[in-house]
Short mmCIF file of C-alpha atoms (C1' of nucleotides) in Angstrom, two decimals:
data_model
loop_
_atom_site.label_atom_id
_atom_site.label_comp_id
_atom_site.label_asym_id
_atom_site.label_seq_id
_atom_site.Cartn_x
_atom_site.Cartn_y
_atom_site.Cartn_z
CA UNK A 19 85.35 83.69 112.54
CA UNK A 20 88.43 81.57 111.34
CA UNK A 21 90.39 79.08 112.83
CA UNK A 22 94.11 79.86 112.14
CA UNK A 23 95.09 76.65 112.55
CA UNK A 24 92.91 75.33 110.09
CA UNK A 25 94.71 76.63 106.97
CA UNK A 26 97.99 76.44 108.82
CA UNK A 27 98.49 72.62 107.05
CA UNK A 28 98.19 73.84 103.51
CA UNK A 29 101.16 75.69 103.31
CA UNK A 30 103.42 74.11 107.01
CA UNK A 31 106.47 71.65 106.18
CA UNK A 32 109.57 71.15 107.43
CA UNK A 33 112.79 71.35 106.23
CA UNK A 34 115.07 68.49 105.13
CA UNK A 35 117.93 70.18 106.82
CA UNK A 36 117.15 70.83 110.62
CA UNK A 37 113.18 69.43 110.55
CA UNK A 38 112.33 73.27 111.55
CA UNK A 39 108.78 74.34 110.58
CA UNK A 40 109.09 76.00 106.81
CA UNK A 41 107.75 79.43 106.32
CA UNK A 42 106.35 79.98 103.08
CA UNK A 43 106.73 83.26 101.51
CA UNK A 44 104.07 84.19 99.30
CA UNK A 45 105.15 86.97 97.69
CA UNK A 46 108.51 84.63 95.84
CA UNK A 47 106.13 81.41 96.14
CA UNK A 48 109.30 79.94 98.04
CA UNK A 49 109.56 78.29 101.58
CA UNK A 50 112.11 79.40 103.94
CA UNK A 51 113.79 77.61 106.88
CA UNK A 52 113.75 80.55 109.62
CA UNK A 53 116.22 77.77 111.19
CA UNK A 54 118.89 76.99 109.19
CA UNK A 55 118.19 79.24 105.75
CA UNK A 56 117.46 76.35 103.82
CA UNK A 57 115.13 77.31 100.93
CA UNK A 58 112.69 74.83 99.11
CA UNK A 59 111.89 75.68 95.51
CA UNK A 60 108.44 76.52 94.80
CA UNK A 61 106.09 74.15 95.83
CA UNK A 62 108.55 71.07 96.34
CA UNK A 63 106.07 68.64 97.99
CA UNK A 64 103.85 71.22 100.30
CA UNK A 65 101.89 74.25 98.72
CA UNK A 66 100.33 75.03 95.52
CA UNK A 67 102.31 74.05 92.27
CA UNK A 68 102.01 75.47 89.28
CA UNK A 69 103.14 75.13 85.85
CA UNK A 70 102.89 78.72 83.74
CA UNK A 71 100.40 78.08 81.02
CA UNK A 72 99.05 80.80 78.79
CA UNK A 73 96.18 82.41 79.81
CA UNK A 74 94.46 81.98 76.54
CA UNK A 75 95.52 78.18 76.61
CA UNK A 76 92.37 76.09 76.23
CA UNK A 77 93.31 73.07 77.65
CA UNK A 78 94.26 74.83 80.92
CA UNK A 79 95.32 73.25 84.19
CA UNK A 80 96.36 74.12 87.30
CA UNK A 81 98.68 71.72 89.18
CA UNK A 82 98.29 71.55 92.89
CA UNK A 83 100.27 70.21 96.08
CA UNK A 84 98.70 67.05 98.54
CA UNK A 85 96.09 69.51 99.92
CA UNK A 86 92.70 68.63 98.27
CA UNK A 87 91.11 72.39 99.26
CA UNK A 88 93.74 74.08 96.04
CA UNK A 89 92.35 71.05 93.79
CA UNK A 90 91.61 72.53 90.78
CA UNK A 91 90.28 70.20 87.96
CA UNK A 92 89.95 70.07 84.40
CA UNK A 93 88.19 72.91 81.93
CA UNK A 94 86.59 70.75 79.15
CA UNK A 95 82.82 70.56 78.25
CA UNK A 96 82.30 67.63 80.38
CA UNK A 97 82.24 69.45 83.57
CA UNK A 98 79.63 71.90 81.87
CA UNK A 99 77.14 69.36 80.84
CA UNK A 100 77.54 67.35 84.05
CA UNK A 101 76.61 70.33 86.10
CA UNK A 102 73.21 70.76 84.57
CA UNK A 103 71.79 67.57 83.98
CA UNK A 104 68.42 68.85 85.44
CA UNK A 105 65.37 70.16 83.62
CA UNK A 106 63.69 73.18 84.74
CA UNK A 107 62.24 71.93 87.99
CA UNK A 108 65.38 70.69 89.45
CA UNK A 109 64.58 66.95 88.61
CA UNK A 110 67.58 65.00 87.20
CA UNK A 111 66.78 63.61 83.67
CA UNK A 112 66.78 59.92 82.58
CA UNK A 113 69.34 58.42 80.79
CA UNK A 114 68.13 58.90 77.23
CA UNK A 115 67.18 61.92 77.52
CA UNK A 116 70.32 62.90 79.04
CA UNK A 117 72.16 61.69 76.05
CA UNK A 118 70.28 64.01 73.52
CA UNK A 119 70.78 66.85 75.99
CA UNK A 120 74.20 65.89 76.35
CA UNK A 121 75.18 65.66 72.50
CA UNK A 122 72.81 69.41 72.29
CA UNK A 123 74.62 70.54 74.74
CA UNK A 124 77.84 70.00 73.10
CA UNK A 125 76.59 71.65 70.01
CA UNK A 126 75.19 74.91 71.22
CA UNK A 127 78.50 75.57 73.66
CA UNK A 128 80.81 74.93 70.81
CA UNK A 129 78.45 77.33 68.91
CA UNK A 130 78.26 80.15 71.74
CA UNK A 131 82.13 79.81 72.94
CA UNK A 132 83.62 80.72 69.54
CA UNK A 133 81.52 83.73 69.19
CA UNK A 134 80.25 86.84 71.41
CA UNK A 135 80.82 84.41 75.26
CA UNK A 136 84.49 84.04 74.47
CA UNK A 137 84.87 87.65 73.49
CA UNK A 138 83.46 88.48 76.86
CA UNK A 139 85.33 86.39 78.54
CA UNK A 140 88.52 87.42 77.14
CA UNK A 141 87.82 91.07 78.12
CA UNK A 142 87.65 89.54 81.55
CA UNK A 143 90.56 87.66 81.57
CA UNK A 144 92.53 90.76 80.27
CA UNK A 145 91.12 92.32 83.70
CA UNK A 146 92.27 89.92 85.76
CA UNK A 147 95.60 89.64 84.43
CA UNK A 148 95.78 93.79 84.84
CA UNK A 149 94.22 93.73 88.36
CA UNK A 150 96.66 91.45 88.92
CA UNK A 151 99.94 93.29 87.59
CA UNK A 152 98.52 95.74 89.55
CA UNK A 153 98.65 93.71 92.58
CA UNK A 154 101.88 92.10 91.94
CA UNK A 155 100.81 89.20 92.29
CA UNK A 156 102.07 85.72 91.57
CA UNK A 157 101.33 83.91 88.21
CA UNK A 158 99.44 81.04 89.81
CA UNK A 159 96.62 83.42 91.36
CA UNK A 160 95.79 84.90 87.57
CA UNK A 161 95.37 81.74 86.69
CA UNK A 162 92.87 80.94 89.74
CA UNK A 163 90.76 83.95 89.47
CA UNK A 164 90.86 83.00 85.84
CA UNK A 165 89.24 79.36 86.26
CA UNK A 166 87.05 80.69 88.93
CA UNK A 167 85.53 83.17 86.28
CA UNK A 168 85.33 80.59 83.71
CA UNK A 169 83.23 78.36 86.08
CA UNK A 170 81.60 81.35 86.73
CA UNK A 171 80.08 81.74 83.35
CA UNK A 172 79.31 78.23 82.97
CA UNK A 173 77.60 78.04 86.15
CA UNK A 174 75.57 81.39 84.72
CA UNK A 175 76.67 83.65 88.19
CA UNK A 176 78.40 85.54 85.82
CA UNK A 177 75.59 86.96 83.45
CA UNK A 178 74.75 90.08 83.55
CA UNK A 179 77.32 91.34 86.28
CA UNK A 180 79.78 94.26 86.60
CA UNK A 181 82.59 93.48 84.58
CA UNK A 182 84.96 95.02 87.35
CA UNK A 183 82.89 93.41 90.04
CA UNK A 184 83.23 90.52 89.03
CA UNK A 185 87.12 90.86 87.58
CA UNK A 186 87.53 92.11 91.35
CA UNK A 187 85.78 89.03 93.89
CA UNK A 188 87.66 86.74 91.55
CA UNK A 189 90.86 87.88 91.77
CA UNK A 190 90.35 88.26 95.58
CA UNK A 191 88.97 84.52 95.81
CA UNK A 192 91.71 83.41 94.16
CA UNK A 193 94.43 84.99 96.68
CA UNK A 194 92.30 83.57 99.34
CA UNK A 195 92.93 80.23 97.53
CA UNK A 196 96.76 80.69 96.81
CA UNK A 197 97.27 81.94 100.41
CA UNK A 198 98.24 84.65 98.96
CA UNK A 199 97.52 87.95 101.69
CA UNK A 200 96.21 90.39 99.72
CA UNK A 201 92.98 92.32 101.52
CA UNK A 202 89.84 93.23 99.92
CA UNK A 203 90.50 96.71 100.47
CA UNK A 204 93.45 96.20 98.40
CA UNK A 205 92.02 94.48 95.65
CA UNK A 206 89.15 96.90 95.25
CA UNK A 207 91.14 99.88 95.26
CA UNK A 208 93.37 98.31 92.23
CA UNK A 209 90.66 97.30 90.28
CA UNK A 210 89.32 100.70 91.17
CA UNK A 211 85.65 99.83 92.64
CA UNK A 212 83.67 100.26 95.89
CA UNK A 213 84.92 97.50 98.59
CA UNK A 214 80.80 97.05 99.64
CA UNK A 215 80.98 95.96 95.55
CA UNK A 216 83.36 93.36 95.41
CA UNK A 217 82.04 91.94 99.02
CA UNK A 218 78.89 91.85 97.13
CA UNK A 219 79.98 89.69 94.18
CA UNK A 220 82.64 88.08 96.46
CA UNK A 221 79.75 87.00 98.52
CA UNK A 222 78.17 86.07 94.99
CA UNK A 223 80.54 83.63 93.56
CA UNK A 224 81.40 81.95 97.44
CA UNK A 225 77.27 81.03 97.39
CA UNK A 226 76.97 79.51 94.01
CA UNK A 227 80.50 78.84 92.83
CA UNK A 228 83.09 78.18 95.30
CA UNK A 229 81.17 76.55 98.25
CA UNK A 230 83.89 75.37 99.99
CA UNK A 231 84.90 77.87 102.59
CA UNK A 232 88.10 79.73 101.86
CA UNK A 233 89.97 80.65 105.14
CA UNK A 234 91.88 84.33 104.32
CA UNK A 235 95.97 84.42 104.39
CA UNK A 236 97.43 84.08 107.93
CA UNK A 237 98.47 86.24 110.01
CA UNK A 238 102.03 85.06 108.98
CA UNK A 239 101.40 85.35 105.51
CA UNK A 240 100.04 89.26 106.64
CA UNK A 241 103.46 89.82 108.63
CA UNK A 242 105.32 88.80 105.80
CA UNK A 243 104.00 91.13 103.47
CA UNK A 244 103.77 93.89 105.81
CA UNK A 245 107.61 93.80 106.06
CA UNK A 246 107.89 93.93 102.57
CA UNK A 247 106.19 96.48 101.83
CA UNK A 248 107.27 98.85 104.53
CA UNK A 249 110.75 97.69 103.48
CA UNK A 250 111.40 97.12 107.07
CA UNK A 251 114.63 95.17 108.55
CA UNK A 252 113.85 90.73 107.84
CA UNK A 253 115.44 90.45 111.28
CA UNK A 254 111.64 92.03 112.87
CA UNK A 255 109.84 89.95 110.41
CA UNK A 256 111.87 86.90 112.24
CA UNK A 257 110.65 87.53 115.20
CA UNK A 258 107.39 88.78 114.71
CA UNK A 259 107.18 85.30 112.84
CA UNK A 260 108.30 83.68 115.92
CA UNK A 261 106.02 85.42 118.31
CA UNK A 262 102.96 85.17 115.75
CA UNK A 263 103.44 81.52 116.23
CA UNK A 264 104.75 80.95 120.21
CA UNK A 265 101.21 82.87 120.24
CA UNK A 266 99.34 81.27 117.56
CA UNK A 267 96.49 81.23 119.66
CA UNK A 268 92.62 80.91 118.90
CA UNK A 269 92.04 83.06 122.07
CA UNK A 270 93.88 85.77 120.56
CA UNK A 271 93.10 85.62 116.75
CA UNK A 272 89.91 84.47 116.49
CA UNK A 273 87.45 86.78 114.77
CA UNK A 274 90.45 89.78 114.87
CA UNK A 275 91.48 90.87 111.28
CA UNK A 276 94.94 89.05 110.52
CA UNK A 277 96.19 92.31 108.76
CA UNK A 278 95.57 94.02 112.53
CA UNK A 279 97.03 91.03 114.25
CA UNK A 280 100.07 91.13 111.75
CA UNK A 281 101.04 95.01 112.40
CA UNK A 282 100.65 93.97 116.36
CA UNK A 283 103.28 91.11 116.14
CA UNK A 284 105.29 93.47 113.96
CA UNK A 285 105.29 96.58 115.67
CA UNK A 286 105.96 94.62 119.02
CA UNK A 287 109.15 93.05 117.24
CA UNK A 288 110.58 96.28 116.44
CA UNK A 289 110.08 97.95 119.66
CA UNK A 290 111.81 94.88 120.95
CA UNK A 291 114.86 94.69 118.56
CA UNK A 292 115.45 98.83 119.56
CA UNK A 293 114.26 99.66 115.61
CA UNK A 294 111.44 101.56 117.28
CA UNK A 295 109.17 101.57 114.67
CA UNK A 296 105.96 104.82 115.09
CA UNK A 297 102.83 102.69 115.34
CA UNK A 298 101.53 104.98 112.66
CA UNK A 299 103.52 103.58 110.31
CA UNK A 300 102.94 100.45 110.54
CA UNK A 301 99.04 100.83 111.56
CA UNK A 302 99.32 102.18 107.81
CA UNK A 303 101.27 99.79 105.81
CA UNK A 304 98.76 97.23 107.23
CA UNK A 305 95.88 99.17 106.49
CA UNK A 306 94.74 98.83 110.37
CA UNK A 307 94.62 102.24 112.37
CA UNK A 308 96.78 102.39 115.16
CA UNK A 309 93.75 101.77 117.64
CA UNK A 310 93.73 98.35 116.59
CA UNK A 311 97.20 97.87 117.13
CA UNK A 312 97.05 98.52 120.38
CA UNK A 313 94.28 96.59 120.93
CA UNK A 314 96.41 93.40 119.86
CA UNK A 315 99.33 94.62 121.94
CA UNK A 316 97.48 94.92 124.67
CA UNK A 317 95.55 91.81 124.23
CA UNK A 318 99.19 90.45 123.76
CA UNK A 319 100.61 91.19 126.49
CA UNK A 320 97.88 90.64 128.42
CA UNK A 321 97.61 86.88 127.92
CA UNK A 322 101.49 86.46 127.26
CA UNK A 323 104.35 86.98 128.84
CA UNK A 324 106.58 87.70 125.91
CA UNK A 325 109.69 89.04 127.32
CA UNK A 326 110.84 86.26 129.01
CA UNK A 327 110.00 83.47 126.18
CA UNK A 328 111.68 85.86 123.71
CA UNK A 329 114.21 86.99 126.12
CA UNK A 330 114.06 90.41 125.80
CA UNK A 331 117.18 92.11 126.79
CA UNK A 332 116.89 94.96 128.97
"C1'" DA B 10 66.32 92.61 110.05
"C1'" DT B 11 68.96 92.01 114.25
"C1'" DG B 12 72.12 91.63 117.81
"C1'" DG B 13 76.81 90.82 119.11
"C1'" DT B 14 81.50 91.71 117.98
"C1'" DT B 15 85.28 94.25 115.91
"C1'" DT B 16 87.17 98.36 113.76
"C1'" DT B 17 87.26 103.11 113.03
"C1'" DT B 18 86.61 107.87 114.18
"C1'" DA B 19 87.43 111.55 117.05
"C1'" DC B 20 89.00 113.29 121.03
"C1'" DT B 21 91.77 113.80 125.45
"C1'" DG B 22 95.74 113.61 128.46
"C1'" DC B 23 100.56 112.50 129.40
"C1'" DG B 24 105.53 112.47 128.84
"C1'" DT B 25 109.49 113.74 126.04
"C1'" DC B 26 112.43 115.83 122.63
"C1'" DG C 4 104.84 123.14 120.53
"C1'" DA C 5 104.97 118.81 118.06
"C1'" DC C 6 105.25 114.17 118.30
"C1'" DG C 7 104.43 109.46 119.80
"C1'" DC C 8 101.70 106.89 122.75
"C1'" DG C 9 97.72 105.09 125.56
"C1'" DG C 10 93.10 105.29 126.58
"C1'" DT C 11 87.93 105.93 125.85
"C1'" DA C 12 83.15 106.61 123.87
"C1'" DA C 13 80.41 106.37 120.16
"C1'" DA C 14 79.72 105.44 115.28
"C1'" DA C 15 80.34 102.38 111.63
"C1'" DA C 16 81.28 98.03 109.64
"C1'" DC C 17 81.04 93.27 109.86
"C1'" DC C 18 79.15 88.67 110.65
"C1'" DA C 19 76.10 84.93 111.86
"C1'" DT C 20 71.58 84.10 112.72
#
DNA sequence: ATGGTTTTTACTGCGTC
DNA sequence: GACGCGGTAAAAACCAT
């Protein structure tokens, strides 16, 4: 269960223009007025910004907007040693013997990094950044998944795992993170594993890595993309936008799949605007059979009366 | 493990082109 | 007849406990 409106402040702002609600599109990493057309360059003051650094870069960092959630901090040692200042019953150690440990520490990851480790984890990068292509996605969420890996292996959830699997729930963490709506169907399919897989190291990495809970892309985020990649007419992504948020409704989306919400709100729009598209097409650009989009319709219209807010014509 | 919820599967009937 | 649409029951998948 997710609370749309939860993850609605990481990526809403409003334009300098009109002061009309933003609407960030994830696929350009740009924010559009639906207003007045006024576009903010990526990540002006509101979501994730990003410099492009090289993968391989060691001193790598990931710039982020105001909201604390996309914080992502700094790669050295320090975090390494800090993170496992315990002996083997759990107990923290004292203060000289943390020293020693510390200085050890330092030694033996300097050792281990430049040899077989960083090998290993420059296969997996190389995955990442192919899953990725695959994907299309945006430079920012390669270099998420990436960090989340690396904290991965220092945090030892990585030993000993599926190369893929892992490559996979990473890469799928990481568009969770960036906003970015990309299912897990999707990203299993392009790194070509099981889905019950990467749910499995997804599940993983979310228990011992990233404990802070990750809501998935809204359903705006979800309309957006559907209407990309059906290629349908921006005019029913307008509108489904603006119904997906007269509507934006706990009631309605809460514990529904967004991507099944998304082909609802888009399907609706085109019936509406006369484009007429066959349910079946876009139950299957969202990956949702058309069952469900009925469903949400239905549900829809049941607790709405959209024709008059929109002002349907005939 | 389990129980409640959501999605999918598979099937049926209805109207229209 | 084929197609799009709406509905339903039951299976499967999912999620929190």
């Amino acid at each position: 269960m997710w609370d749309p409106k939860a993850n609605d402040e990481l990526y809403r702002s409003y334009c300098p223009n009109c002061g009309d609600r933003l609407i960030g599109d994830s696929e350009k990493g740009e924010q559009v007025c639906q207003a007045c057309g006024y576009v903010a360059a990526a990540g002006a003051d509101q979501g994730p910004e990003w410099k492009a650094i090289d993968l391989e870069e060691k001193s790598k960092r990931v710039r982020v907007g105001s909201p604390t959630t996309l914080t992502l901090h700094d790669l050295g040692l320090s975090t390494d040693i800090g993170s496992d200042m315990r002996d083997s019953h759990g107990k923290y150690l004292d203060p000289t013997m943390r020293a020693t440990v510390e200085k050890m520490k330092k030694w033996q990851s300097r050792i281990r990094t430049s040899t077989s480790q960083e090998r290993g984890l420059s296969i997996v990068l190389g995955r990442i950044t192919e899953v990725c292509d695959n994907l299309n996605l945006p430079r920012n969420v390669a270099e998420t998944a990436a960090h989340i890996y690396r904290t991965s292996v220092k945090l030892k959830v990585a030993k000993s795992k599926s190369i893929m699997g892992m490559t996979a729930a990473t890469v799928y963490l990481a568009c969770r993170k960036c906003g970015v709506s990309r299912t897990l169907k999707e990203v299993a399919r392009a790194a070509g594993i099981e889905k019950g897989s990467v749910a499995k190291y997804f599940r993983l990495i979310l228990k011992d890595v990233e404990k802070e809970y990750v809501p998935p892309a809204s359903v705006e985020k979800h309309i957006s993309k559907l209407v990309n990649f059906a290629k349908i007419d921006p005019r029913v992504e307008h509108l489904a936008l603006l119904l997906s948020r007269m509507t934006n409704d706990s009631k309605i989306s809460s514990g529904k799949a967004p991507a099944g919400l998304a082909a609802a709100y888009v399907y609706m729009s085109s019936v509406m605007r006369g484009d007429h598209l066959p349910q079946r097409e876009v139950a299957e650009f969202a990956e949702v059979t058309e069952v469900t989009v009925r469903n949400r319709c239905r549900e829809l219209l049941d607790n709405y009366i959209i024709r008059q807010k929109i002002g349907w014509k005939e």
